[in-house]
Amino acid sequence: MLLRLRISLPDRPGALGQVTRALGTIGADIHQVTVLGREGGRAVDDFTVAWPVSADGPEAERNEPVCAHVRDRLSGLPGVSVEGVWITRAVPGAAPGYDLLRYVVAEPVRAYATLVDALPDLVGADWAVTVATGPGGRPARWSRLVHRSVRAPAEFSPAGEVPPRAVVSSDGDVRLLCVPVQDAGLCLVVGRRQGAEFHPAELDCVMRLVEVVAMLAPAGEATTVG
């Protein structure tokens, strides 16, 4: 089982080493470390680790005791703050962003459907959808689901208006990342039920991918998928 850990730690020599030693002590095998940002003398890193538990399917995704155990063991380290621990399907060392763009180039008529299918694994989320934002006029209103990933909710109708720009927010205990695609009359929404809030680096990554996909998608593609 793969876990993703988001950890804030002092940006100084030795701080990363104490985290990796602690992970080794509890039996986690580190597969990848990604630096999300540095600011104010602290760094925020994402660790992808293999946890020695055989678990598949929905029950594994709700395996809160495992995540809580890892969080508790790391939270006692001096200066270390655990922002989130959650199960991930992202494959360390893979390049899903490049794969996504390759598929979009090969079949641009399915550009947004391909984007929605790929994004959950790309940013360690649970699901993604695009929602039609209704005809013309501002502020835009949420309308109907147009595309949805395999594990996305059958309905998604949050309160309020479609955000005019890319934002991270929450709906109850679900973390959300929203990117309007105004030319297509859509808003992309990515949801994460466990773990940390979406980081600005993740928002920036998704915004850049959406920009490229929107350039490749033919006019009217958003209305061709129900």
mmCIF file of C-alpha atoms in Angstrom:
data_model
loop_
_atom_site.group_PDB
_atom_site.id
_atom_site.type_symbol
_atom_site.label_atom_id
_atom_site.label_comp_id
_atom_site.label_asym_id
_atom_site.label_seq_id
_atom_site.Cartn_x
_atom_site.Cartn_y
_atom_site.Cartn_z
ATOM 1 C CA MET A 1 0.000 0.000 0.000
ATOM 2 C CA LEU A 2 1.331 3.426 -0.948
ATOM 3 C CA LEU A 3 0.912 6.393 1.366
ATOM 4 C CA ARG A 4 1.499 10.053 0.679
ATOM 5 C CA LEU A 5 2.736 12.164 3.581
ATOM 6 C CA ARG A 6 2.816 15.951 3.486
ATOM 7 C CA ILE A 7 5.311 17.220 6.019
ATOM 8 C CA SER A 8 6.411 20.718 6.993
ATOM 9 C CA LEU A 9 9.903 20.777 8.471
ATOM 10 C CA PRO A 10 12.696 23.246 9.219
ATOM 11 C CA ASP A 11 14.628 24.161 6.077
ATOM 12 C CA ARG A 12 18.044 23.328 7.486
ATOM 13 C CA PRO A 13 20.608 20.531 7.161
ATOM 14 C CA GLY A 14 19.646 17.387 9.043
ATOM 15 C CA ALA A 15 15.897 18.036 9.234
ATOM 16 C CA LEU A 16 15.098 15.830 6.250
ATOM 17 C CA GLY A 17 17.386 13.132 7.612
ATOM 18 C CA GLN A 18 15.517 12.878 10.900
ATOM 19 C CA VAL A 19 12.242 12.382 9.023
ATOM 20 C CA THR A 20 13.660 9.655 6.775
ATOM 21 C CA ARG A 21 15.179 7.865 9.784
ATOM 22 C CA ALA A 22 11.846 7.970 11.602
ATOM 23 C CA LEU A 23 10.056 6.550 8.567
ATOM 24 C CA GLY A 24 12.557 3.714 8.365
ATOM 25 C CA THR A 25 12.105 2.973 12.061
ATOM 26 C CA ILE A 26 8.356 2.421 11.674
ATOM 27 C CA GLY A 27 8.826 0.224 8.591
ATOM 28 C CA ALA A 28 7.969 2.639 5.779
ATOM 29 C CA ASP A 29 9.953 2.299 2.540
ATOM 30 C CA ILE A 30 10.495 5.721 0.931
ATOM 31 C CA HIS A 31 9.855 5.673 -2.819
ATOM 32 C CA GLN A 32 9.867 9.381 -3.624
ATOM 33 C CA VAL A 33 10.307 12.815 -2.050
ATOM 34 C CA THR A 34 8.921 15.931 -3.751
ATOM 35 C CA VAL A 35 9.677 19.450 -2.543
ATOM 36 C CA LEU A 36 6.496 21.520 -2.848
ATOM 37 C CA GLY A 37 7.862 24.782 -1.524
ATOM 38 C CA ARG A 38 10.167 26.689 0.798
ATOM 39 C CA GLU A 39 9.203 29.801 2.708
ATOM 40 C CA GLY A 40 9.997 31.460 6.022
ATOM 41 C CA GLY A 41 12.721 29.008 6.966
ATOM 42 C CA ARG A 42 10.501 25.962 6.449
ATOM 43 C CA ALA A 43 10.048 23.438 3.657
ATOM 44 C CA VAL A 44 6.950 21.479 2.659
ATOM 45 C CA ASP A 45 7.733 18.038 1.229
ATOM 46 C CA ASP A 46 5.558 15.220 -0.072
ATOM 47 C CA PHE A 47 6.818 11.709 0.723
ATOM 48 C CA THR A 48 5.498 8.676 -1.138
ATOM 49 C CA VAL A 49 6.164 5.579 0.949
ATOM 50 C CA ALA A 50 5.275 1.909 0.777
ATOM 51 C CA TRP A 51 3.575 0.664 3.923
ATOM 52 C CA PRO A 52 3.806 -3.079 4.705
ATOM 53 C CA VAL A 53 0.075 -3.748 4.662
ATOM 54 C CA SER A 54 -1.715 -5.737 1.980
ATOM 55 C CA ALA A 55 -4.893 -3.833 1.251
ATOM 56 C CA ASP A 56 -6.966 -3.183 -1.839
ATOM 57 C CA GLY A 57 -10.328 -1.681 -2.623
ATOM 58 C CA PRO A 58 -12.564 0.773 -0.783
ATOM 59 C CA GLU A 59 -11.770 -0.540 2.712
ATOM 60 C CA ALA A 60 -8.092 0.278 2.237
ATOM 61 C CA GLU A 61 -8.964 3.826 1.244
ATOM 62 C CA ARG A 62 -10.663 4.330 4.584
ATOM 63 C CA ASN A 63 -7.852 2.753 6.578
ATOM 64 C CA GLU A 64 -7.617 5.634 9.004
ATOM 65 C CA PRO A 65 -5.773 3.675 11.751
ATOM 66 C CA VAL A 66 -2.735 3.227 9.482
ATOM 67 C CA CYS A 67 -2.653 6.911 8.558
ATOM 68 C CA ALA A 68 -3.153 7.930 12.192
ATOM 69 C CA HIS A 69 -0.310 5.646 13.316
ATOM 70 C CA VAL A 70 2.131 7.172 10.827
ATOM 71 C CA ARG A 71 1.016 10.686 11.750
ATOM 72 C CA ASP A 72 1.452 10.041 15.473
ATOM 73 C CA ARG A 73 4.949 8.605 15.075
ATOM 74 C CA LEU A 74 6.165 11.581 13.035
ATOM 75 C CA SER A 75 4.414 14.348 14.951
ATOM 76 C CA GLY A 76 6.784 13.928 17.893
ATOM 77 C CA LEU A 77 9.846 14.947 15.874
ATOM 78 C CA PRO A 78 11.224 18.388 16.838
ATOM 79 C CA GLY A 79 10.052 21.104 14.466
ATOM 80 C CA VAL A 80 8.097 18.682 12.258
ATOM 81 C CA SER A 81 4.432 19.230 11.401
ATOM 82 C CA VAL A 82 2.450 16.515 9.597
ATOM 83 C CA GLU A 83 -0.074 18.242 7.327
ATOM 84 C CA GLY A 84 -1.614 15.067 5.959
ATOM 85 C CA VAL A 85 -1.295 11.306 5.514
ATOM 86 C CA TRP A 86 -3.417 9.522 2.940
ATOM 87 C CA ILE A 87 -3.481 6.528 0.615
ATOM 88 C CA THR A 88 -2.381 7.269 -2.944
ATOM 89 C CA ARG A 89 -2.440 5.460 -6.279
ATOM 90 C CA ALA A 90 0.200 7.687 -7.864
ATOM 91 C CA VAL A 91 3.130 5.631 -9.156
ATOM 92 C CA PRO A 92 6.471 7.066 -7.962
ATOM 93 C CA GLY A 93 8.810 7.982 -10.795
ATOM 94 C CA ALA A 94 6.048 7.977 -13.416
ATOM 95 C CA ALA A 95 5.270 10.995 -15.586
ATOM 96 C CA PRO A 96 1.454 11.061 -15.712
ATOM 97 C CA GLY A 97 1.391 14.651 -16.935
ATOM 98 C CA TYR A 98 3.249 13.690 -20.103
ATOM 99 C CA ASP A 99 1.047 10.629 -20.579
ATOM 100 C CA LEU A 100 -2.055 12.795 -20.223
ATOM 101 C CA LEU A 101 -0.910 15.218 -22.916
ATOM 102 C CA ARG A 102 0.088 12.358 -25.216
ATOM 103 C CA TYR A 103 -3.428 10.893 -24.997
ATOM 104 C CA VAL A 104 -5.015 14.299 -25.548
ATOM 105 C CA VAL A 105 -2.911 14.900 -28.660
ATOM 106 C CA ALA A 106 -3.826 11.438 -29.969
ATOM 107 C CA GLU A 107 -7.571 11.959 -29.397
ATOM 108 C CA PRO A 108 -8.327 15.663 -28.880
ATOM 109 C CA VAL A 109 -12.089 15.136 -29.119
ATOM 110 C CA ARG A 110 -11.876 13.472 -25.675
ATOM 111 C CA ALA A 111 -9.557 16.111 -24.221
ATOM 112 C CA TYR A 112 -11.548 16.996 -21.101
ATOM 113 C CA ALA A 113 -12.678 13.426 -20.453
ATOM 114 C CA THR A 114 -9.026 12.334 -20.556
ATOM 115 C CA LEU A 115 -8.039 15.192 -18.249
ATOM 116 C CA VAL A 116 -10.674 14.197 -15.691
ATOM 117 C CA ASP A 117 -9.627 10.538 -15.794
ATOM 118 C CA ALA A 118 -5.938 11.345 -15.258
ATOM 119 C CA LEU A 119 -5.959 14.117 -12.662
ATOM 120 C CA PRO A 120 -6.844 12.149 -9.490
ATOM 121 C CA ASP A 121 -3.696 10.030 -9.738
ATOM 122 C CA LEU A 122 -1.613 12.966 -10.887
ATOM 123 C CA VAL A 123 -2.275 15.065 -7.765
ATOM 124 C CA GLY A 124 -3.022 12.311 -5.238
ATOM 125 C CA ALA A 125 -6.761 13.008 -5.186
ATOM 126 C CA ASP A 126 -9.845 10.777 -5.136
ATOM 127 C CA TRP A 127 -11.903 12.073 -8.042
ATOM 128 C CA ALA A 128 -12.370 14.775 -10.652
ATOM 129 C CA VAL A 129 -15.323 16.173 -12.593
ATOM 130 C CA THR A 130 -16.135 18.947 -15.007
ATOM 131 C CA VAL A 131 -19.337 20.868 -14.395
ATOM 132 C CA ALA A 132 -21.116 22.960 -17.019
ATOM 133 C CA THR A 133 -21.316 26.568 -15.882
ATOM 134 C CA GLY A 134 -24.385 27.603 -17.847
ATOM 135 C CA PRO A 135 -24.731 29.972 -20.780
ATOM 136 C CA GLY A 136 -23.102 33.402 -20.793
ATOM 137 C CA GLY A 137 -23.450 35.942 -18.063
ATOM 138 C CA ARG A 138 -21.476 36.505 -14.920
ATOM 139 C CA PRO A 139 -21.333 35.370 -12.241
ATOM 140 C CA ALA A 140 -21.598 31.849 -13.646
ATOM 141 C CA ARG A 141 -23.838 29.249 -12.031
ATOM 142 C CA TRP A 142 -23.210 25.554 -11.561
ATOM 143 C CA SER A 143 -25.213 23.443 -13.996
ATOM 144 C CA ARG A 144 -24.752 19.726 -14.807
ATOM 145 C CA LEU A 145 -21.914 17.224 -14.659
ATOM 146 C CA VAL A 146 -20.270 16.812 -18.054
ATOM 147 C CA HIS A 147 -17.334 14.499 -17.284
ATOM 148 C CA ARG A 148 -16.546 12.446 -14.194
ATOM 149 C CA SER A 149 -13.762 10.091 -13.163
ATOM 150 C CA VAL A 150 -14.518 6.535 -12.066
ATOM 151 C CA ARG A 151 -14.800 7.322 -8.345
ATOM 152 C CA ALA A 152 -16.433 10.733 -8.658
ATOM 153 C CA PRO A 153 -19.820 11.463 -7.055
ATOM 154 C CA ALA A 154 -22.846 10.986 -9.290
ATOM 155 C CA GLU A 155 -23.931 14.537 -8.477
ATOM 156 C CA PHE A 156 -21.984 17.647 -7.573
ATOM 157 C CA SER A 157 -23.784 20.895 -6.870
ATOM 158 C CA PRO A 158 -21.958 23.015 -4.282
ATOM 159 C CA ALA A 159 -23.504 26.136 -2.858
ATOM 160 C CA GLY A 160 -22.601 29.500 -4.306
ATOM 161 C CA GLU A 161 -21.275 30.550 -7.672
ATOM 162 C CA VAL A 162 -18.559 29.150 -9.890
ATOM 163 C CA PRO A 163 -15.273 30.769 -8.800
ATOM 164 C CA PRO A 164 -14.048 33.354 -11.336
ATOM 165 C CA ARG A 165 -10.479 32.075 -10.974
ATOM 166 C CA ALA A 166 -8.646 28.948 -9.854
ATOM 167 C CA VAL A 167 -9.002 28.331 -6.111
ATOM 168 C CA VAL A 168 -8.683 25.687 -3.428
ATOM 169 C CA SER A 169 -11.561 25.304 -0.987
ATOM 170 C CA SER A 170 -13.539 22.647 0.863
ATOM 171 C CA ASP A 171 -17.033 21.179 0.902
ATOM 172 C CA GLY A 172 -17.532 19.628 4.326
ATOM 173 C CA ASP A 173 -14.577 17.291 4.875
ATOM 174 C CA VAL A 174 -13.678 17.109 1.160
ATOM 175 C CA ARG A 175 -10.785 19.243 -0.074
ATOM 176 C CA LEU A 176 -11.496 20.824 -3.455
ATOM 177 C CA LEU A 177 -9.432 22.325 -6.247
ATOM 178 C CA CYS A 178 -11.447 24.303 -8.812
ATOM 179 C CA VAL A 179 -10.236 25.654 -12.162
ATOM 180 C CA PRO A 180 -12.734 27.440 -14.453
ATOM 181 C CA VAL A 181 -12.371 26.776 -18.187
ATOM 182 C CA GLN A 182 -14.373 29.744 -19.389
ATOM 183 C CA ASP A 183 -13.980 29.240 -23.144
ATOM 184 C CA ALA A 184 -15.414 25.724 -22.803
ATOM 185 C CA GLY A 185 -18.175 26.719 -20.368
ATOM 186 C CA LEU A 186 -16.799 24.314 -17.766
ATOM 187 C CA CYS A 187 -15.313 24.277 -14.306
ATOM 188 C CA LEU A 188 -12.885 21.497 -13.424
ATOM 189 C CA VAL A 189 -13.222 20.258 -9.830
ATOM 190 C CA VAL A 190 -10.801 17.832 -8.161
ATOM 191 C CA GLY A 191 -11.700 16.293 -4.789
ATOM 192 C CA ARG A 192 -9.614 14.747 -2.016
ATOM 193 C CA ARG A 193 -11.436 13.085 0.890
ATOM 194 C CA GLN A 194 -8.353 12.395 3.006
ATOM 195 C CA GLY A 195 -5.054 14.104 3.538
ATOM 196 C CA ALA A 196 -3.858 17.661 3.260
ATOM 197 C CA GLU A 197 -5.448 20.612 1.538
ATOM 198 C CA PHE A 198 -4.275 21.187 -2.003
ATOM 199 C CA HIS A 199 -0.942 23.008 -2.044
ATOM 200 C CA PRO A 200 -0.355 26.064 -4.284
ATOM 201 C CA ALA A 201 2.162 23.959 -6.235
ATOM 202 C CA GLU A 202 -0.584 21.425 -7.010
ATOM 203 C CA LEU A 203 -2.961 24.193 -8.052
ATOM 204 C CA ASP A 204 -0.309 25.651 -10.354
ATOM 205 C CA CYS A 205 0.349 22.228 -11.913
ATOM 206 C CA VAL A 206 -3.349 21.655 -12.639
ATOM 207 C CA MET A 207 -3.795 25.173 -14.032
ATOM 208 C CA ARG A 208 -0.943 24.644 -16.483
ATOM 209 C CA LEU A 209 -2.328 21.298 -17.632
ATOM 210 C CA VAL A 210 -5.808 22.757 -18.081
ATOM 211 C CA GLU A 211 -4.359 25.602 -20.147
ATOM 212 C CA VAL A 212 -2.615 23.181 -22.523
ATOM 213 C CA VAL A 213 -5.604 20.819 -22.754
ATOM 214 C CA ALA A 214 -7.904 23.761 -23.542
ATOM 215 C CA MET A 215 -5.598 24.740 -26.413
ATOM 216 C CA LEU A 216 -5.706 21.196 -27.835
ATOM 217 C CA ALA A 217 -9.425 20.539 -27.386
ATOM 218 C CA PRO A 218 -11.581 21.296 -30.440
ATOM 219 C CA ALA A 219 -14.360 23.846 -30.068
ATOM 220 C CA GLY A 220 -17.498 22.217 -28.699
ATOM 221 C CA GLU A 221 -15.715 19.214 -27.172
ATOM 222 C CA ALA A 222 -17.230 19.938 -23.774
ATOM 223 C CA THR A 223 -20.735 19.188 -25.038
ATOM 224 C CA THR A 224 -19.918 15.904 -26.768
ATOM 225 C CA VAL A 225 -19.543 13.807 -23.613
ATOM 226 C CA GLY A 226 -22.549 13.276 -21.380
#
